[in-house]
Short mmCIF file of C-alpha atoms in Angstrom, two decimals:
data_model
loop_
_atom_site.label_atom_id
_atom_site.label_comp_id
_atom_site.label_asym_id
_atom_site.label_seq_id
_atom_site.Cartn_x
_atom_site.Cartn_y
_atom_site.Cartn_z
CA MET Q 613 -51.48 15.36 27.07
CA SER Q 614 -53.67 17.10 29.52
CA ASP Q 615 -56.38 19.43 28.11
CA LEU Q 616 -55.53 23.27 27.79
CA LEU Q 617 -57.37 26.28 27.84
CA LEU Q 618 -55.74 29.74 26.69
CA THR Q 619 -57.92 32.40 27.93
CA ASP Q 620 -57.78 36.43 28.47
CA CYS Q 621 -56.28 36.93 24.89
CA ARG Q 622 -56.80 38.44 21.47
CA LEU Q 623 -56.83 36.12 18.73
CA ALA Q 624 -55.38 36.82 15.17
CA THR Q 625 -56.73 33.46 13.82
CA MET Q 626 -55.85 34.32 10.21
CA VAL Q 627 -58.86 32.48 9.04
CA PRO Q 628 -59.94 34.62 5.72
CA GLY Q 629 -63.00 35.97 5.00
CA GLY Q 630 -63.71 37.94 8.10
CA ALA Q 631 -62.51 40.70 10.18
CA PRO Q 632 -58.77 41.77 9.37
CA PHE Q 633 -56.27 38.91 10.60
CA GLY Q 634 -59.26 36.88 11.49
CA ALA Q 635 -59.26 38.86 14.67
CA ALA Q 636 -61.32 37.76 17.72
CA GLU Q 637 -61.29 40.18 20.81
CA ASP Q 638 -61.58 38.87 24.31
CA GLY Q 639 -60.84 35.35 22.91
CA ALA Q 640 -60.04 32.03 24.11
CA VAL Q 641 -58.56 28.62 22.58
CA LEU Q 642 -59.53 25.10 23.79
CA VAL Q 643 -56.92 22.29 23.09
CA GLU Q 644 -57.38 18.69 23.52
CA GLY Q 645 -54.72 16.01 22.66
CA GLY Q 646 -52.27 18.80 21.06
CA ARG Q 647 -54.92 20.02 18.42
CA ILE Q 648 -57.28 22.93 18.61
CA VAL Q 649 -60.86 21.83 19.34
CA TRP Q 650 -62.42 25.35 19.59
CA ALA Q 651 -61.50 28.88 19.39
CA GLY Q 652 -63.59 31.93 19.61
CA PRO Q 653 -65.00 34.65 22.15
CA ARG Q 654 -64.04 33.80 25.78
CA ALA Q 655 -67.85 33.66 26.95
CA GLU Q 656 -68.65 30.95 24.55
CA ALA Q 657 -65.87 28.51 25.47
CA PRO Q 658 -67.43 25.18 25.82
CA VAL Q 659 -65.55 23.96 28.87
CA ASP Q 660 -67.46 21.32 30.60
CA LYS Q 661 -64.73 19.94 33.05
CA PRO Q 662 -61.51 20.98 34.65
CA VAL Q 663 -58.61 21.95 32.34
CA GLU Q 664 -55.29 23.53 32.75
CA THR Q 665 -55.86 27.31 32.13
CA HIS Q 666 -53.19 29.71 30.91
CA ARG Q 667 -54.65 33.48 31.43
CA LEU Q 668 -52.58 35.56 28.85
CA GLY Q 669 -53.28 38.91 30.15
CA GLY Q 670 -54.96 40.22 26.79
CA ARG Q 671 -52.01 39.38 24.79
CA TRP Q 672 -52.47 38.66 21.07
CA VAL Q 673 -52.23 34.95 19.98
CA THR Q 674 -51.40 34.09 16.27
CA PRO Q 675 -50.91 30.65 14.64
CA GLY Q 676 -47.27 29.56 15.12
CA LEU Q 677 -45.32 31.20 12.23
CA ILE Q 678 -44.07 28.81 9.48
CA ASP Q 679 -40.78 29.55 7.72
CA CYS Q 680 -41.44 27.55 4.50
CA HIS Q 681 -37.87 28.28 2.80
CA THR Q 682 -34.65 27.81 4.73
CA HIS Q 683 -31.16 26.17 3.84
CA LEU Q 684 -30.70 26.22 7.88
CA VAL Q 685 -28.28 23.18 7.75
CA PHE Q 686 -24.80 23.96 6.55
CA GLY Q 687 -21.07 24.10 7.33
CA GLY Q 688 -18.91 27.40 7.61
CA ASP Q 689 -20.12 31.03 6.56
CA ARG Q 690 -19.76 33.08 3.70
CA SER Q 691 -18.87 36.44 5.10
CA GLY Q 692 -15.96 36.88 2.91
CA GLU Q 693 -18.37 36.92 -0.11
CA PHE Q 694 -20.48 39.29 1.66
CA GLU Q 695 -17.67 41.67 1.42
CA GLN Q 696 -16.59 40.81 -2.02
CA ARG Q 697 -20.22 41.79 -3.04
CA LEU Q 698 -19.83 45.17 -1.09
CA ASN Q 699 -16.86 45.47 -3.20
CA GLY Q 700 -18.52 45.15 -6.37
CA ALA Q 701 -18.52 41.43 -7.20
CA SER Q 702 -21.79 40.27 -8.45
CA TYR Q 703 -23.55 37.00 -7.25
CA GLU Q 704 -22.91 35.51 -10.60
CA ASP Q 705 -19.31 36.56 -10.63
CA ILE Q 706 -18.49 34.73 -7.37
CA ALA Q 707 -20.31 31.65 -8.38
CA ARG Q 708 -18.62 31.52 -11.75
CA ALA Q 709 -15.27 31.74 -9.89
CA GLY Q 710 -15.88 28.63 -7.61
CA GLY Q 711 -17.42 30.42 -4.64
CA GLY Q 712 -21.11 30.78 -3.62
CA ILE Q 713 -22.76 27.36 -3.25
CA VAL Q 714 -19.83 25.53 -4.01
CA SER Q 715 -17.91 26.93 -1.23
CA THR Q 716 -20.21 26.20 1.36
CA MET Q 717 -20.42 22.64 -0.34
CA THR Q 718 -16.68 22.36 0.77
CA ALA Q 719 -17.57 23.14 4.48
CA THR Q 720 -20.52 20.95 4.47
CA ARG Q 721 -18.92 17.96 3.29
CA ALA Q 722 -16.00 18.35 5.86
CA ALA Q 723 -18.36 18.75 8.80
CA SER Q 724 -19.74 16.22 10.92
CA GLU Q 725 -23.35 15.31 11.72
CA GLU Q 726 -22.93 16.61 14.94
CA THR Q 727 -21.34 19.55 13.91
CA LEU Q 728 -23.90 20.55 11.53
CA TYR Q 729 -26.62 20.07 14.05
CA ALA Q 730 -25.06 22.37 16.64
CA SER Q 731 -24.42 25.02 14.06
CA ALA Q 732 -27.96 24.76 13.03
CA LEU Q 733 -29.48 25.20 16.32
CA THR Q 734 -27.63 28.47 16.50
CA ARG Q 735 -29.75 29.87 13.66
CA LEU Q 736 -32.90 28.11 14.68
CA ALA Q 737 -32.78 29.91 18.02
CA GLY Q 738 -33.31 33.16 16.04
CA LEU Q 739 -36.46 31.66 14.20
CA LYS Q 740 -38.01 30.27 17.73
CA ALA Q 741 -37.26 33.57 19.14
CA THR Q 742 -39.52 34.98 16.52
CA GLY Q 743 -42.54 32.82 16.74
CA VAL Q 744 -41.55 29.98 14.23
CA THR Q 745 -43.09 26.60 15.11
CA THR Q 746 -42.65 24.89 11.79
CA VAL Q 747 -39.58 25.24 9.44
CA GLU Q 748 -38.85 23.93 6.02
CA ILE Q 749 -34.91 22.77 5.62
CA LYS Q 750 -33.57 21.80 2.57
CA SER Q 751 -30.38 20.03 1.39
CA GLY Q 752 -28.26 20.94 -1.71
CA TYR Q 753 -25.04 21.96 0.07
CA GLY Q 754 -23.61 18.27 0.01
CA LEU Q 755 -23.85 17.76 -3.70
CA ASP Q 756 -22.75 14.00 -3.41
CA ARG Q 757 -24.74 11.10 -1.57
CA ASP Q 758 -23.22 10.93 1.72
CA SER Q 759 -23.33 14.55 2.54
CA GLU Q 760 -26.78 15.36 1.14
CA LEU Q 761 -28.04 12.27 3.35
CA LYS Q 762 -25.98 13.72 6.24
CA MET Q 763 -27.75 17.23 5.86
CA LEU Q 764 -31.32 15.44 5.52
CA ARG Q 765 -30.65 13.47 8.60
CA THR Q 766 -29.76 16.46 10.48
CA ALA Q 767 -32.86 18.12 9.34
CA ARG Q 768 -34.74 15.30 10.60
CA ARG Q 769 -33.14 15.41 14.13
CA ILE Q 770 -34.02 18.77 14.41
CA GLY Q 771 -37.43 17.92 13.93
CA ARG Q 772 -37.16 15.32 16.58
CA GLU Q 773 -35.26 17.10 19.37
CA ALA Q 774 -35.23 20.74 18.70
CA GLY Q 775 -38.95 22.11 19.54
CA VAL Q 776 -40.11 22.77 16.11
CA ARG Q 777 -42.00 20.97 13.38
CA VAL Q 778 -39.59 20.16 10.20
CA ARG Q 779 -40.43 19.55 6.76
CA THR Q 780 -37.67 18.46 4.71
CA SER Q 781 -36.80 19.47 0.84
CA TYR Q 782 -34.29 17.31 -1.20
CA LEU Q 783 -32.59 20.35 -3.02
CA GLY Q 784 -31.31 17.78 -5.82
CA LEU Q 785 -30.06 20.21 -8.32
CA HIS Q 786 -28.59 23.18 -6.45
CA ALA Q 787 -25.17 23.66 -8.10
CA VAL Q 788 -22.59 21.43 -10.00
CA PRO Q 789 -19.82 20.16 -7.82
CA PRO Q 790 -16.44 20.59 -8.82
CA GLU Q 791 -15.71 16.87 -9.64
CA HIS Q 792 -18.42 17.04 -12.36
CA ARG Q 793 -17.78 20.41 -14.05
CA ALA Q 794 -16.50 18.52 -17.17
CA ASN Q 795 -19.75 16.14 -17.21
CA ARG Q 796 -22.53 17.85 -15.56
CA ALA Q 797 -25.14 15.36 -17.14
CA ALA Q 798 -23.38 12.59 -14.99
CA TYR Q 799 -24.18 14.84 -12.03
CA VAL Q 800 -27.91 15.29 -13.04
CA ASP Q 801 -27.86 11.29 -13.34
CA LYS Q 802 -26.59 10.79 -9.93
CA ALA Q 803 -28.87 13.49 -8.23
CA VAL Q 804 -32.05 11.90 -9.99
CA ASP Q 805 -31.18 8.40 -9.95
CA ASP Q 806 -29.06 7.81 -7.02
CA ILE Q 807 -29.22 10.40 -4.26
CA LEU Q 808 -32.81 11.10 -4.46
CA LEU Q 809 -33.63 7.26 -4.41
CA ALA Q 810 -31.50 6.79 -1.37
CA ALA Q 811 -32.81 9.68 0.65
CA HIS Q 812 -36.44 8.71 -0.23
CA ALA Q 813 -35.67 4.92 0.86
CA GLU Q 814 -34.45 6.37 4.38
CA GLY Q 815 -37.64 8.51 4.64
CA LEU Q 816 -35.84 11.42 4.70
CA VAL Q 817 -37.81 13.46 2.00
CA ASP Q 818 -40.91 15.39 2.34
CA ALA Q 819 -40.54 17.56 -1.18
CA VAL Q 820 -38.04 17.78 -4.00
CA ASP Q 821 -36.42 21.20 -4.97
CA ALA Q 822 -34.23 22.50 -7.69
CA TYR Q 823 -32.88 25.81 -8.46
CA CYS Q 824 -33.63 26.61 -12.16
CA GLU Q 825 -31.36 29.34 -13.41
CA PRO Q 826 -28.67 29.98 -16.57
CA ILE Q 827 -26.05 29.78 -13.63
CA ALA Q 828 -27.56 26.63 -12.24
CA PHE Q 829 -29.99 24.18 -13.91
CA SER Q 830 -32.03 24.24 -17.00
CA VAL Q 831 -35.62 23.42 -17.74
CA GLY Q 832 -34.86 20.17 -18.90
CA GLU Q 833 -32.63 19.22 -16.24
CA VAL Q 834 -35.12 20.12 -13.45
CA GLY Q 835 -37.92 18.37 -15.28
CA ARG Q 836 -35.99 14.84 -15.25
CA LEU Q 837 -35.64 15.35 -11.27
CA PHE Q 838 -39.28 16.56 -11.21
CA ASP Q 839 -40.38 13.41 -13.29
CA LYS Q 840 -38.74 11.22 -10.54
CA ALA Q 841 -40.18 12.84 -7.86
CA ARG Q 842 -43.61 12.39 -9.27
CA ALA Q 843 -42.97 8.76 -9.98
CA LEU Q 844 -42.14 8.51 -6.30
CA GLY Q 845 -45.13 10.30 -5.15
CA LEU Q 846 -43.22 13.33 -3.76
CA PRO Q 847 -44.34 17.09 -4.25
CA VAL Q 848 -41.94 19.57 -5.86
CA LYS Q 849 -40.83 23.10 -5.20
CA LEU Q 850 -38.82 25.35 -7.29
CA HIS Q 851 -36.38 28.24 -6.85
CA ALA Q 852 -37.64 30.07 -9.85
CA ASP Q 853 -36.96 33.28 -12.00
CA GLN Q 854 -34.72 34.86 -9.42
CA LEU Q 855 -31.98 36.30 -11.40
CA SER Q 856 -33.66 36.16 -14.65
CA ASP Q 857 -36.80 35.07 -16.46
CA GLY Q 858 -36.04 31.41 -17.10
CA GLY Q 859 -39.34 29.94 -17.47
CA GLY Q 860 -39.15 28.73 -13.72
CA ALA Q 861 -42.77 29.58 -12.91
CA ALA Q 862 -44.30 27.87 -15.83
CA LEU Q 863 -42.26 24.89 -15.09
CA ALA Q 864 -43.58 25.07 -11.56
CA ALA Q 865 -47.21 25.16 -12.70
CA LYS Q 866 -46.31 22.38 -15.30
CA TYR Q 867 -45.63 20.07 -12.30
CA LYS Q 868 -48.28 21.49 -10.09
CA ALA Q 869 -45.44 22.40 -7.48
CA LEU Q 870 -46.35 23.38 -4.06
CA SER Q 871 -44.46 26.45 -4.58
CA ALA Q 872 -42.42 28.87 -6.86
CA ASP Q 873 -39.86 30.52 -4.66
CA HIS Q 874 -38.16 33.99 -5.36
CA VAL Q 875 -40.07 34.85 -8.69
CA GLU Q 876 -38.72 38.30 -8.98
CA HIS Q 877 -38.45 38.22 -12.77
CA THR Q 878 -41.83 36.09 -13.47
CA THR Q 879 -43.83 37.51 -16.05
CA GLU Q 880 -47.53 37.87 -16.41
CA ALA Q 881 -47.84 34.55 -18.31
CA GLY Q 882 -45.98 32.96 -15.64
CA VAL Q 883 -47.97 34.27 -12.95
CA LYS Q 884 -51.31 33.09 -14.74
CA ALA Q 885 -49.95 29.66 -14.98
CA MET Q 886 -49.08 29.72 -11.02
CA ALA Q 887 -52.60 30.75 -10.65
CA GLU Q 888 -54.21 28.01 -12.85
CA ALA Q 889 -52.08 25.56 -11.26
CA GLY Q 890 -52.38 26.47 -7.53
CA VAL Q 891 -48.82 27.34 -7.02
CA VAL Q 892 -47.87 29.54 -4.22
CA ALA Q 893 -45.41 32.20 -4.68
CA VAL Q 894 -42.97 32.28 -1.85
CA LEU Q 895 -41.37 35.67 -1.51
CA LEU Q 896 -37.83 35.99 -0.07
CA PRO Q 897 -36.92 39.77 0.83
CA GLY Q 898 -33.71 38.75 2.66
CA ALA Q 899 -32.15 37.76 -0.54
CA PHE Q 900 -33.41 40.81 -2.17
CA LEU Q 901 -31.89 42.72 0.46
CA MET Q 902 -28.54 41.16 0.53
CA LEU Q 903 -28.07 40.82 -3.03
CA ARG Q 904 -29.01 44.56 -3.65
CA GLU Q 905 -31.37 43.49 -6.27
CA THR Q 906 -33.48 46.14 -8.09
CA GLN Q 907 -36.29 43.90 -9.45
CA PRO Q 908 -38.81 43.09 -7.00
CA PRO Q 909 -41.55 40.23 -7.46
CA PRO Q 910 -44.52 41.17 -9.19
CA VAL Q 911 -46.57 41.35 -6.39
CA GLU Q 912 -49.41 43.49 -7.94
CA LEU Q 913 -49.69 40.82 -10.67
CA LEU Q 914 -49.77 38.15 -7.75
CA ARG Q 915 -52.62 39.90 -6.17
CA ARG Q 916 -54.70 40.44 -9.37
CA HIS Q 917 -54.35 36.84 -10.43
CA GLY Q 918 -55.26 35.29 -6.82
CA VAL Q 919 -51.53 33.63 -6.37
CA GLY Q 920 -50.93 32.94 -2.75
CA MET Q 921 -48.09 34.92 -1.42
CA ALA Q 922 -45.90 33.28 1.37
CA VAL Q 923 -42.99 35.03 3.10
CA ALA Q 924 -39.77 33.10 4.23
CA THR Q 925 -36.31 33.98 5.54
CA ASP Q 926 -34.45 32.12 2.82
CA CYS Q 927 -31.92 31.65 5.80
CA ASN Q 928 -28.61 30.60 4.13
CA PRO Q 929 -24.95 31.44 4.44
CA GLY Q 930 -24.57 33.27 1.10
CA THR Q 931 -27.31 35.32 -0.03
CA SER Q 932 -29.82 35.49 2.99
CA PRO Q 933 -28.27 35.38 6.51
CA VAL Q 934 -31.51 36.18 8.14
CA ALA Q 935 -32.63 34.04 11.17
CA SER Q 936 -35.54 36.36 12.07
CA MET Q 937 -38.95 35.89 10.91
CA THR Q 938 -40.18 39.16 12.19
CA ALA Q 939 -37.40 40.71 10.08
CA ALA Q 940 -38.48 39.02 7.24
CA LEU Q 941 -42.16 40.02 7.57
CA ASN Q 942 -40.86 43.67 7.98
CA LEU Q 943 -38.73 43.44 4.69
CA ALA Q 944 -41.70 42.00 3.02
CA CYS Q 945 -43.67 45.07 4.04
CA VAL Q 946 -41.34 47.64 3.45
CA GLN Q 947 -39.29 46.34 0.10
CA PHE Q 948 -42.21 44.48 -1.65
CA ARG Q 949 -45.17 46.43 -0.15
CA LEU Q 950 -47.31 43.61 1.24
CA THR Q 951 -49.71 44.93 3.87
CA PRO Q 952 -49.19 43.58 7.44
CA GLU Q 953 -52.15 41.43 6.96
CA GLU Q 954 -50.76 39.91 3.70
CA ALA Q 955 -47.32 39.53 5.33
CA LEU Q 956 -48.65 37.68 8.35
CA ALA Q 957 -50.73 35.50 6.28
CA GLY Q 958 -47.78 34.87 4.31
CA ALA Q 959 -45.75 33.35 7.50
CA THR Q 960 -49.06 31.34 8.44
CA ARG Q 961 -52.05 30.05 6.43
CA VAL Q 962 -50.05 30.74 2.96
CA ALA Q 963 -46.95 29.44 4.18
CA ALA Q 964 -48.67 26.35 5.39
CA GLN Q 965 -49.99 25.79 1.76
CA ALA Q 966 -46.26 26.21 0.45
CA LEU Q 967 -45.54 23.18 2.44
CA GLY Q 968 -48.64 21.05 1.85
CA LEU Q 969 -49.86 21.51 5.30
CA GLY Q 970 -52.79 23.68 4.65
CA GLU Q 971 -55.05 21.07 6.67
CA GLU Q 972 -52.70 20.89 9.57
CA ALA Q 973 -51.53 24.14 10.38
CA GLY Q 974 -51.43 27.92 9.60
CA THR Q 975 -54.66 29.43 11.26
CA ILE Q 976 -56.41 29.20 14.66
CA GLU Q 977 -59.30 26.83 14.21
CA ALA Q 978 -60.72 23.58 15.11
CA GLY Q 979 -59.07 20.44 13.87
CA LYS Q 980 -55.42 22.27 13.38
CA ALA Q 981 -52.36 21.51 15.48
CA ALA Q 982 -52.05 23.67 18.53
CA ASP Q 983 -49.04 25.55 17.38
CA LEU Q 984 -49.53 29.14 18.51
CA ALA Q 985 -47.38 32.10 19.25
CA VAL Q 986 -48.32 34.37 22.08
CA TRP Q 987 -46.99 38.13 21.58
CA ASP Q 988 -46.52 41.08 23.56
CA VAL Q 989 -47.94 43.52 21.01
CA GLU Q 990 -51.08 45.97 20.88
CA ARG Q 991 -51.99 45.25 17.33
CA PRO Q 992 -50.97 42.55 14.90
CA ALA Q 993 -49.44 44.78 12.55
CA GLU Q 994 -46.51 45.28 15.10
CA LEU Q 995 -45.15 42.06 14.21
CA CYS Q 996 -44.43 43.62 10.79
CA TYR Q 997 -43.41 47.22 12.19
CA TRP Q 998 -40.61 46.52 14.82
CA LEU Q 999 -37.28 45.59 13.32
CA GLY Q 1000 -35.30 43.85 16.03
CA LYS Q 1001 -37.65 44.34 19.16
CA PRO Q 1002 -38.31 41.20 21.08
CA LEU Q 1003 -42.08 40.77 20.79
CA LEU Q 1004 -42.67 37.00 21.60
CA HIS Q 1005 -43.95 36.06 25.15
CA ARG Q 1006 -44.49 32.32 24.72
CA ARG Q 1007 -44.77 29.56 21.98
CA TYR Q 1008 -46.80 26.55 22.04
CA LEU Q 1009 -46.21 23.38 19.96
CA ALA Q 1010 -48.83 20.79 19.90
CA GLY Q 1011 -50.48 22.54 22.84
CA ALA Q 1012 -47.11 22.28 25.05
CA ALA Q 1013 -45.57 25.62 25.82
CA ALA Q 1014 -42.30 25.33 24.11
#
């Protein structure tokens, strides 16, 4: 790949400890072999040979945004359940009546891999248009071996062909499928000892996830899955304390999870455990909005105890049909009272940590992948301010315009 110099730009490097947003006015970025080799003031750029130069007209450049929690691959949609909730039904009511995740399971099982890929691209287009260069994609809507593998293969294909980096998560314990309702232990056995092993053998799994709630899976059941993941050398993540304080944050801390996600009902004890274990809190304001929840995550406790806060879309068919990363940033600020700098860090530097990519992505500095977003804004806070306005000028993935 030819060398590249981005110049005549302003940098929001998101490197902590300096100016707000890690800002550098009149900056430049030098890229070689798809990686950043230098970033800083334009006058100091160490260019000693001809390079391809992109002059960016004073635009702001940030790290490419990272959506670290999505369910991007699924069949069908659940707009009917959206109507039910607006007419008074709760998420728990719908789930217990056979809707929710299980209704998406039915559509996902029926869909071909090609259909899943094509439908995921329509949602991915919204993420890419809002600056995303890395996306995490979970399974968890197949709930049997063939369908879970089909979802994960589709996610891998997206990473190969669709102009983004993809990290996959095997969401092994998401819901109990109807055929196992009379014997949920048999399903847990299958998810842990059969499907995970098959997915890992195919190289389809970057992390292992689970849904720990009274309407989903217990601490003990999730522990079994996480023990198997640990034996396979796979990191874990957890849907934790979204609807109740079920001890999810403490469980995530016990297993030194990459992240605990949602965490609306996490107590101070759970926050302290996360801090001690280095677990990132992934905040998902789209689900909070769509479910009309009233208990926000304990943001002040997370700040006080030094827990990193990532922000993600939770793009899914039931509780967060959000396909815009900048919308998620806006909602994180408006609903959860994050500052714009915290929110943008949550979609770059901290989101990279939540995927185990802290050494690879999330800041503009030497050694990182040259995954960058160029914006038509006058200040970085605009990325959290506008709701629906097109702001992206260009994305770079490994130094190539994408």
